[in-house]
Short mmCIF file of C-alpha atoms and ligand atoms in Angstrom, two decimals:
data_model
loop_
_atom_site.label_atom_id
_atom_site.label_comp_id
_atom_site.label_asym_id
_atom_site.label_seq_id
_atom_site.Cartn_x
_atom_site.Cartn_y
_atom_site.Cartn_z
CA MET M 1 36.55 -8.86 -0.41
CA ARG M 2 35.51 -11.18 2.39
CA PHE M 3 31.86 -10.96 3.12
CA THR M 4 30.28 -12.73 6.04
CA SER M 5 26.62 -13.60 5.73
CA LYS M 6 24.47 -12.66 8.70
CA LEU M 7 22.05 -15.46 7.84
CA PRO M 8 24.33 -18.15 6.37
CA ASP M 9 21.84 -20.97 6.77
CA VAL M 10 18.83 -19.10 5.37
CA GLY M 11 17.92 -19.93 1.78
CA THR M 12 15.08 -18.67 -0.39
CA THR M 13 11.70 -18.87 1.31
CA ILE M 14 9.90 -22.15 0.63
CA PHE M 15 6.91 -20.28 -0.83
CA THR M 16 9.07 -18.80 -3.60
CA VAL M 17 10.93 -22.08 -4.14
CA ILE M 18 7.70 -24.02 -4.62
CA SER M 19 6.03 -21.38 -6.78
CA ARG M 20 9.10 -21.46 -9.05
CA ARG M 21 9.00 -25.26 -9.21
CA ALA M 22 5.30 -25.11 -10.09
CA LEU M 23 6.09 -22.79 -13.00
CA GLU M 24 9.00 -24.95 -14.18
CA GLU M 25 6.88 -28.09 -14.17
CA GLY M 26 3.63 -26.52 -15.37
CA ALA M 27 1.98 -27.66 -12.15
CA LEU M 28 -1.21 -26.31 -10.60
CA ASN M 29 0.01 -24.14 -7.73
CA ILE M 30 -2.01 -24.67 -4.58
CA GLY M 31 1.07 -24.11 -2.44
CA GLN M 32 1.81 -20.44 -1.75
CA GLY M 33 -1.20 -18.79 -0.16
CA PHE M 34 -2.87 -16.44 -2.62
CA PRO M 35 -6.32 -16.37 -4.23
CA ASP M 36 -6.61 -17.13 -7.95
CA TYR M 37 -9.96 -15.33 -8.27
CA PRO M 38 -10.49 -11.59 -8.77
CA ILE M 39 -10.90 -8.99 -6.06
CA ASP M 40 -14.26 -7.29 -5.60
CA PRO M 41 -14.63 -5.01 -8.67
CA ARG M 42 -15.78 -2.21 -6.35
CA LEU M 43 -12.39 -2.37 -4.62
CA ALA M 44 -10.66 -2.20 -8.01
CA GLU M 45 -12.81 0.83 -8.90
CA ALA M 46 -11.95 2.50 -5.61
CA LEU M 47 -8.26 2.11 -6.47
CA CYS M 48 -8.73 3.64 -9.94
CA GLY M 49 -10.64 6.47 -8.30
CA ALA M 50 -7.89 7.12 -5.75
CA VAL M 51 -5.25 7.33 -8.48
CA ALA M 52 -7.43 9.56 -10.70
CA GLU M 53 -8.13 11.85 -7.77
CA GLY M 54 -4.42 12.37 -7.28
CA ARG M 55 -3.77 10.30 -4.14
CA ASN M 56 -0.33 9.64 -5.55
CA GLN M 57 2.13 11.23 -3.15
CA TYR M 58 3.54 9.92 0.11
CA ALA M 59 0.96 8.77 2.57
CA PRO M 60 1.54 9.74 6.20
CA MET M 61 4.23 7.60 7.80
CA GLU M 62 1.74 5.99 10.23
CA GLY M 63 -0.82 5.34 7.49
CA ALA M 64 -3.60 7.42 5.97
CA LEU M 65 -5.78 8.63 8.84
CA GLU M 66 -8.97 7.63 6.98
CA LEU M 67 -7.69 4.08 6.77
CA ARG M 68 -6.62 3.98 10.41
CA GLN M 69 -10.08 5.21 11.40
CA THR M 70 -11.61 2.52 9.21
CA ILE M 71 -9.40 -0.05 10.93
CA ALA M 72 -10.48 1.17 14.37
CA ALA M 73 -14.14 0.88 13.30
CA LYS M 74 -13.51 -2.60 11.94
CA LEU M 75 -11.87 -3.71 15.21
CA ALA M 76 -14.79 -2.30 17.16
CA ALA M 77 -17.22 -4.24 14.96
CA SER M 78 -15.16 -7.45 15.13
CA TYR M 79 -14.14 -7.56 18.79
CA SER M 80 -16.10 -4.81 20.54
CA ILE M 81 -12.87 -3.06 21.45
CA SER M 82 -11.80 0.52 21.32
CA VAL M 83 -8.53 1.31 19.58
CA ASP M 84 -7.09 4.79 19.08
CA PRO M 85 -6.44 5.19 15.36
CA VAL M 86 -3.98 8.00 15.98
CA THR M 87 -1.68 6.37 18.52
CA GLU M 88 -2.32 2.64 18.24
CA VAL M 89 -2.62 1.73 14.56
CA THR M 90 0.19 1.64 11.98
CA VAL M 91 -0.26 0.67 8.33
CA THR M 92 2.54 -1.54 7.03
CA CYS M 93 3.73 -3.28 3.88
CA GLY M 94 1.76 -6.47 4.45
CA GLY M 95 1.69 -8.36 7.70
CA THR M 96 5.33 -9.29 7.13
CA GLU M 97 6.60 -5.75 7.60
CA ALA M 98 4.56 -5.35 10.76
CA LEU M 99 6.06 -8.56 12.13
CA TYR M 100 9.57 -7.44 11.27
CA ASP M 101 9.13 -3.99 12.77
CA ALA M 102 7.65 -5.37 15.98
CA VAL M 103 10.51 -7.83 16.39
CA GLN M 104 13.11 -5.10 15.83
CA ALA M 105 11.30 -2.90 18.33
CA VAL M 106 11.39 -5.55 21.05
CA ILE M 107 14.44 -7.75 20.60
CA ALA M 108 17.92 -6.59 21.60
CA PRO M 109 21.14 -8.62 21.25
CA GLY M 110 21.01 -11.67 23.49
CA ASP M 111 17.24 -11.61 23.94
CA GLU M 112 15.10 -14.66 23.34
CA ALA M 113 11.84 -15.09 21.45
CA ILE M 114 9.61 -18.13 21.86
CA LEU M 115 8.20 -19.55 18.62
CA PHE M 116 5.90 -22.48 18.05
CA ASP M 117 6.95 -24.87 15.31
CA PRO M 118 5.91 -25.28 12.57
CA ALA M 119 6.59 -21.52 12.64
CA TYR M 120 5.94 -19.18 9.72
CA ASP M 121 9.33 -18.68 8.11
CA ALA M 122 9.57 -14.90 8.47
CA TYR M 123 9.81 -14.98 12.27
CA GLU M 124 13.21 -16.46 13.00
CA PRO M 125 15.29 -14.34 10.56
CA ALA M 126 13.72 -11.17 11.99
CA VAL M 127 14.71 -12.21 15.51
CA ARG M 128 18.23 -13.12 14.47
CA LEU M 129 18.77 -9.89 12.54
CA ALA M 130 17.90 -8.09 15.76
CA GLY M 131 20.62 -10.09 17.51
CA GLY M 132 18.18 -12.35 19.31
CA ARG M 133 17.81 -16.09 19.60
CA CYS M 134 14.71 -18.18 18.98
CA VAL M 135 13.52 -20.80 21.42
CA ARG M 136 11.43 -23.09 19.26
CA ILE M 137 8.78 -25.28 20.78
CA ALA M 138 7.57 -28.04 18.47
CA LEU M 139 3.85 -28.75 18.15
CA ALA M 140 3.18 -32.35 17.23
CA PRO M 141 0.74 -33.56 14.59
CA PRO M 142 -2.07 -34.35 14.24
CA ASP M 143 -3.57 -31.83 16.69
CA PHE M 144 -0.63 -29.37 17.04
CA ARG M 145 -1.88 -28.06 20.43
CA ILE M 146 0.33 -25.79 22.55
CA ASP M 147 1.50 -27.45 25.77
CA TRP M 148 1.65 -24.47 28.12
CA ASP M 149 3.66 -26.43 30.70
CA ALA M 150 6.33 -26.91 28.05
CA VAL M 151 6.23 -23.17 27.46
CA ARG M 152 6.67 -22.49 31.16
CA ALA M 153 9.75 -24.69 31.14
CA ARG M 154 11.30 -22.70 28.29
CA LEU M 155 10.60 -19.21 29.65
CA GLY M 156 13.78 -17.70 30.99
CA GLU M 157 15.49 -14.52 32.18
CA ARG M 158 16.22 -13.56 28.59
CA THR M 159 12.74 -14.19 27.18
CA ARG M 160 11.36 -10.94 25.75
CA LEU M 161 8.88 -12.06 23.14
CA VAL M 162 6.35 -14.80 22.44
CA ILE M 163 5.21 -15.01 18.83
CA LEU M 164 1.74 -16.49 18.61
CA ASN M 165 0.25 -17.16 15.20
CA ASN M 166 -3.50 -17.53 15.55
CA PRO M 167 -5.15 -18.93 13.45
CA GLN M 168 -1.99 -20.89 12.84
CA ASN M 169 -0.34 -21.19 9.44
CA PRO M 170 0.59 -23.91 8.44
CA CYS M 171 -1.18 -26.12 11.05
CA CYS M 172 -4.68 -24.69 10.46
CA THR M 173 -5.33 -24.72 14.22
CA VAL M 174 -7.04 -22.01 16.24
CA ALA M 175 -6.06 -20.90 19.73
CA THR M 176 -8.86 -20.51 22.26
CA ARG M 177 -9.52 -17.95 24.94
CA ALA M 178 -8.16 -20.55 27.40
CA ASP M 179 -4.88 -20.59 25.46
CA LEU M 180 -4.66 -16.82 25.76
CA ASP M 181 -5.43 -17.04 29.50
CA ALA M 182 -2.64 -19.59 29.91
CA LEU M 183 -0.20 -17.35 28.05
CA ALA M 184 -1.22 -14.29 30.06
CA ALA M 185 -0.74 -16.16 33.34
CA LEU M 186 2.71 -17.39 32.32
CA ILE M 187 4.12 -14.00 31.41
CA ARG M 188 2.25 -11.95 34.02
CA ASP M 189 5.33 -11.14 36.09
CA ARG M 190 7.86 -11.14 33.29
CA PRO M 191 9.07 -8.45 30.87
CA VAL M 192 7.63 -10.33 27.92
CA THR M 193 5.78 -8.84 24.94
CA VAL M 194 3.43 -10.83 22.73
CA LEU M 195 3.53 -10.60 18.95
CA ALA M 196 0.24 -12.01 17.71
CA ASP M 197 0.15 -12.77 14.01
CA GLU M 198 -3.60 -12.75 13.41
CA VAL M 199 -3.69 -12.32 9.64
CA TYR M 200 -6.25 -15.14 9.31
CA GLU M 201 -8.53 -13.58 11.96
CA HIS M 202 -11.60 -13.89 9.74
CA VAL M 203 -11.05 -17.48 8.64
CA VAL M 204 -12.20 -19.68 11.52
CA PHE M 205 -14.50 -22.61 10.93
CA ASP M 206 -17.41 -24.53 12.41
CA GLY M 207 -18.80 -21.64 14.42
CA ARG M 208 -15.53 -20.82 16.19
CA ARG M 209 -14.82 -17.25 17.17
CA HIS M 210 -11.37 -15.76 16.79
CA ALA M 211 -9.71 -15.02 20.14
CA SER M 212 -7.71 -11.87 19.44
CA VAL M 213 -5.11 -10.68 21.92
CA LEU M 214 -6.73 -7.27 21.49
CA ALA M 215 -9.89 -8.59 23.14
CA HIS M 216 -7.94 -10.03 26.07
CA PRO M 217 -7.55 -7.15 28.55
CA GLU M 218 -4.32 -8.42 30.06
CA LEU M 219 -2.62 -9.33 26.78
CA ARG M 220 -3.91 -6.16 25.10
CA GLU M 221 -1.55 -4.15 27.34
CA ARG M 222 1.56 -5.98 26.14
CA SER M 223 0.82 -7.17 22.63
CA TYR M 224 1.39 -6.24 19.04
CA ALA M 225 -1.40 -7.66 16.88
CA VAL M 226 -0.73 -7.96 13.17
CA PHE M 227 -3.42 -8.05 10.47
CA SER M 228 -3.57 -8.21 6.70
CA PHE M 229 -5.87 -6.68 4.10
CA GLY M 230 -4.21 -9.07 1.66
CA LYS M 231 -6.03 -11.92 3.35
CA THR M 232 -9.21 -10.08 4.25
CA LEU M 233 -9.80 -8.50 0.82
CA HIS M 234 -8.28 -11.31 -1.30
CA ALA M 235 -5.54 -8.93 -2.47
CA THR M 236 -2.23 -10.36 -1.30
CA GLY M 237 -0.34 -8.44 -3.99
CA TRP M 238 -1.43 -5.11 -2.56
CA ARG M 239 0.82 -5.71 0.44
CA VAL M 240 -1.24 -3.70 2.89
CA GLY M 241 -1.27 -4.83 6.50
CA TYR M 242 -1.30 -3.15 9.89
CA ALA M 243 -0.10 -3.44 13.43
CA VAL M 244 -2.19 -2.56 16.47
CA ALA M 245 -0.58 -2.05 19.87
CA PRO M 246 -0.73 0.27 22.89
CA ALA M 247 0.68 3.74 22.22
CA ALA M 248 4.05 3.09 23.88
CA LEU M 249 4.62 -0.07 21.86
CA THR M 250 3.34 1.60 18.69
CA THR M 251 5.81 4.45 19.16
CA GLU M 252 8.67 1.94 19.17
CA LEU M 253 7.31 0.05 16.16
CA ARG M 254 7.01 3.28 14.19
CA LYS M 255 10.66 4.10 14.87
CA VAL M 256 11.50 1.02 12.83
CA HIS M 257 8.71 1.38 10.26
CA GLN M 258 9.64 4.98 9.38
CA PHE M 259 13.14 3.95 8.31
CA ASN M 260 12.12 0.67 6.81
CA THR M 261 9.30 1.37 4.33
CA PHE M 262 8.45 4.88 5.63
CA SER M 263 4.89 4.75 4.32
CA ILE M 264 2.64 2.47 2.32
CA ALA M 265 1.29 3.05 -1.22
CA ALA M 266 -1.13 5.96 -0.83
CA PRO M 267 -3.74 5.00 -3.46
CA LEU M 268 -4.05 1.52 -1.99
CA GLN M 269 -4.73 2.93 1.46
CA HIS M 270 -7.35 5.36 0.18
CA ALA M 271 -9.00 2.67 -1.91
CA ILE M 272 -9.31 0.32 1.07
CA ALA M 273 -10.62 3.11 3.32
CA ARG M 274 -13.22 4.11 0.77
CA TYR M 275 -14.25 0.54 -0.01
CA LEU M 276 -14.63 -0.50 3.61
CA GLY M 277 -16.36 2.82 4.36
CA ALA M 278 -19.01 1.97 1.76
CA HIS M 279 -19.09 -1.79 2.51
CA PRO M 280 -18.16 -2.13 6.17
CA ASP M 281 -19.21 -5.78 6.26
CA ALA M 282 -17.18 -6.83 3.19
CA TRP M 283 -15.28 -9.35 5.31
CA ALA M 284 -18.18 -10.56 7.41
CA ARG M 285 -18.82 -13.84 5.55
CA LEU M 286 -15.20 -14.81 4.97
CA SER M 287 -15.31 -17.82 7.28
CA ASP M 288 -18.34 -19.25 5.44
CA PHE M 289 -16.71 -18.55 2.10
CA PHE M 290 -13.55 -20.45 3.02
CA GLN M 291 -15.33 -23.15 5.00
CA ALA M 292 -17.24 -24.11 1.84
CA LYS M 293 -13.90 -24.40 0.02
CA ARG M 294 -12.42 -26.42 2.86
CA ASP M 295 -15.38 -28.78 2.76
CA LEU M 296 -15.23 -29.10 -1.00
CA LEU M 297 -11.56 -30.08 -0.98
CA ALA M 298 -11.84 -32.32 2.07
CA ALA M 299 -14.84 -34.19 0.60
CA ARG M 300 -13.00 -34.72 -2.67
CA LEU M 301 -9.83 -36.04 -0.98
CA ALA M 302 -11.35 -38.13 1.83
CA GLY M 303 -10.52 -41.79 1.30
CA SER M 304 -8.03 -41.04 -1.49
CA GLY M 305 -4.90 -41.79 0.52
CA LEU M 306 -4.21 -38.05 0.78
CA GLU M 307 -6.28 -37.73 3.92
CA PRO M 308 -7.54 -34.30 5.00
CA VAL M 309 -6.47 -33.38 8.54
CA PRO M 310 -9.33 -31.48 10.26
CA ALA M 311 -8.76 -27.73 9.76
CA ALA M 312 -10.09 -25.20 12.28
CA GLY M 313 -9.00 -22.07 10.43
CA THR M 314 -6.73 -20.26 7.93
CA TYR M 315 -7.06 -20.57 4.20
CA PHE M 316 -5.03 -23.74 4.12
CA HIS M 317 -5.71 -27.42 4.59
CA LEU M 318 -3.31 -30.18 5.59
CA VAL M 319 -3.40 -33.61 4.01
CA ASP M 320 -1.65 -36.70 5.37
CA TYR M 321 -0.04 -38.90 2.70
CA GLY M 322 1.19 -41.50 5.22
CA ALA M 323 -1.04 -44.21 3.72
CA LEU M 324 0.68 -43.76 0.35
CA SER M 325 4.32 -43.20 1.21
CA ARG M 326 6.82 -42.76 4.03
CA GLU M 327 9.01 -40.48 1.92
CA PRO M 328 10.13 -37.20 3.52
CA ASP M 329 7.77 -34.33 2.68
CA MET M 330 10.28 -32.56 0.41
CA VAL M 331 10.71 -35.72 -1.65
CA PHE M 332 7.03 -36.58 -1.81
CA LEU M 333 5.96 -33.07 -2.70
CA ASP M 334 8.44 -32.89 -5.55
CA ARG M 335 6.95 -36.10 -6.89
CA LEU M 336 3.50 -34.52 -6.63
CA ILE M 337 4.76 -31.54 -8.64
CA ARG M 338 6.31 -33.75 -11.35
CA GLU M 339 3.87 -36.65 -11.48
CA ALA M 340 0.54 -35.15 -10.37
CA LYS M 341 1.33 -31.63 -11.59
CA VAL M 342 0.16 -30.17 -8.29
CA ALA M 343 2.37 -27.96 -6.11
CA THR M 344 1.90 -27.95 -2.32
CA ILE M 345 3.86 -26.71 0.71
CA PRO M 346 5.83 -29.02 3.03
CA LEU M 347 5.86 -28.55 6.81
CA SER M 348 9.43 -29.57 7.60
CA PRO M 349 10.95 -26.17 6.62
CA PHE M 350 8.89 -24.59 9.40
CA TYR M 351 10.48 -26.70 12.13
CA ALA M 352 13.89 -26.23 13.76
CA VAL M 353 13.90 -30.01 14.24
CA PRO M 354 11.15 -31.60 12.14
CA PRO M 355 9.35 -34.54 13.75
CA PRO M 356 8.43 -37.49 11.52
CA LEU M 357 5.80 -35.94 9.28
CA THR M 358 3.79 -37.06 6.29
CA VAL M 359 1.67 -33.95 5.84
CA LEU M 360 1.53 -31.26 3.17
CA ARG M 361 -0.25 -27.92 3.14
CA LEU M 362 -2.76 -27.06 0.42
CA CYS M 363 -4.17 -23.58 -0.18
CA ILE M 364 -7.97 -23.44 -0.38
CA ALA M 365 -8.13 -19.77 -1.44
CA LYS M 366 -8.80 -20.86 -4.99
CA ASP M 367 -11.69 -20.94 -7.41
CA ASP M 368 -13.82 -24.04 -6.92
CA ALA M 369 -12.80 -25.10 -10.44
CA THR M 370 -9.13 -24.96 -9.40
CA LEU M 371 -9.85 -27.00 -6.28
CA HIS M 372 -11.72 -29.61 -8.35
CA ALA M 373 -8.89 -29.76 -10.89
CA ALA M 374 -6.33 -30.17 -8.09
CA ALA M 375 -8.46 -32.85 -6.43
CA ASP M 376 -8.82 -34.73 -9.75
CA ARG M 377 -5.07 -34.78 -10.19
CA LEU M 378 -4.33 -35.70 -6.58
CA CYS M 379 -6.89 -38.51 -6.55
CA GLU M 380 -5.52 -39.95 -9.80
CA PHE M 381 -2.00 -39.79 -8.43
CA ALA M 382 -3.06 -41.42 -5.17
CA ALA M 383 -4.87 -44.19 -7.03
CA ARG M 384 -1.72 -44.87 -9.09
CA GLN M 385 0.35 -45.04 -5.88
CA ALA M 386 -2.03 -47.44 -4.27
CA ARG M 387 -1.64 -49.80 -7.26
CA ILE M 388 2.18 -49.76 -7.14
N1 LIG T 1 1.63 -16.19 3.64
C1 LIG T 1 1.80 -16.96 2.44
C2 LIG T 1 1.66 -18.44 2.73
O1 LIG T 1 1.71 -18.87 3.85
C3 LIG T 1 3.13 -16.78 1.80
C4 LIG T 1 3.60 -15.39 1.62
C5 LIG T 1 4.93 -15.35 0.96
O2 LIG T 1 5.17 -16.07 -0.01
N2 LIG T 1 5.82 -14.58 1.50
O3 LIG T 1 1.54 -19.19 1.79
#
């Protein structure tokens, strides 16, 4: 039988590739973004309680109402906004499902979506499976700022979607209210929807405040905002995320969601609702928590030759190895896995056309002991390189 791939050039996601390499080589994995420390035991207890109580059958398609009400309360506390839990919130299988559903809801064959490179790798395949085309605008290191004039030049008759990841993974940059104003002004008279991937909403450093599209009155009307309890509760394996959008957009997203995953694991939803009900500020100090980890790692690596690039948000940190090597990132990182026994994430796979880059992404959502161990190994490796 002849079978034609719909995504012939798409391989296995870089996160899986690197995590496998880390296992093969016995390397410390600070690549793929997931915590290596336990979740709050009270959250674990809430899950046991939900199972014991019999919350084991299908949850409502849109998400357990208790959880959607909890989400609405959390959004009110975070951004002083009012969201209707019944018509505007949908619980999804991680942020990734929400992103996929939103793209399918918006993009028709021939439509275009604007992405900013380095772009998270789930975006482009979702657009292409919907029959759309991605217009990819490269952000250049070291500051990776969005040039809104460049965006204006790439907006066209077929543009239907702008995907904005804020805080940005893998650049660790944070968009400002002025960025959102610029975006709103550009698309004001166009049939363009915004898909805001805000899964790192609570990880912004140095006193910054997250600028959510939901708190921007003009963008609020035409945006899907995507969030993740995986990030907020340190439980990436639970795969519980949610999408927030005006009722009309939510209706379209749910048409996809209902035939994609239908509904999300019921006990997980009840556990999160109960936990956040009892501890509504569980996420309130997340930025401080991760900023301390950022500072720990950056202080350990500064001057090593693997130079920390200032990080404004997300639970990642970039390092620039340009002082040690001009090798392409895929080559250098494989050497780090084999010789330093530390696995990291390259940036080139996130670009349509990678610029010259000597940066790698490290995950800081790790125990301090893990970060120290990784820093020891990286510093030793860098010192060996410097001697060669
Ligand atoms: N979001 C995670 C990261 O950026 C990866 C998730 C995944 O592996 N699909 O590291």
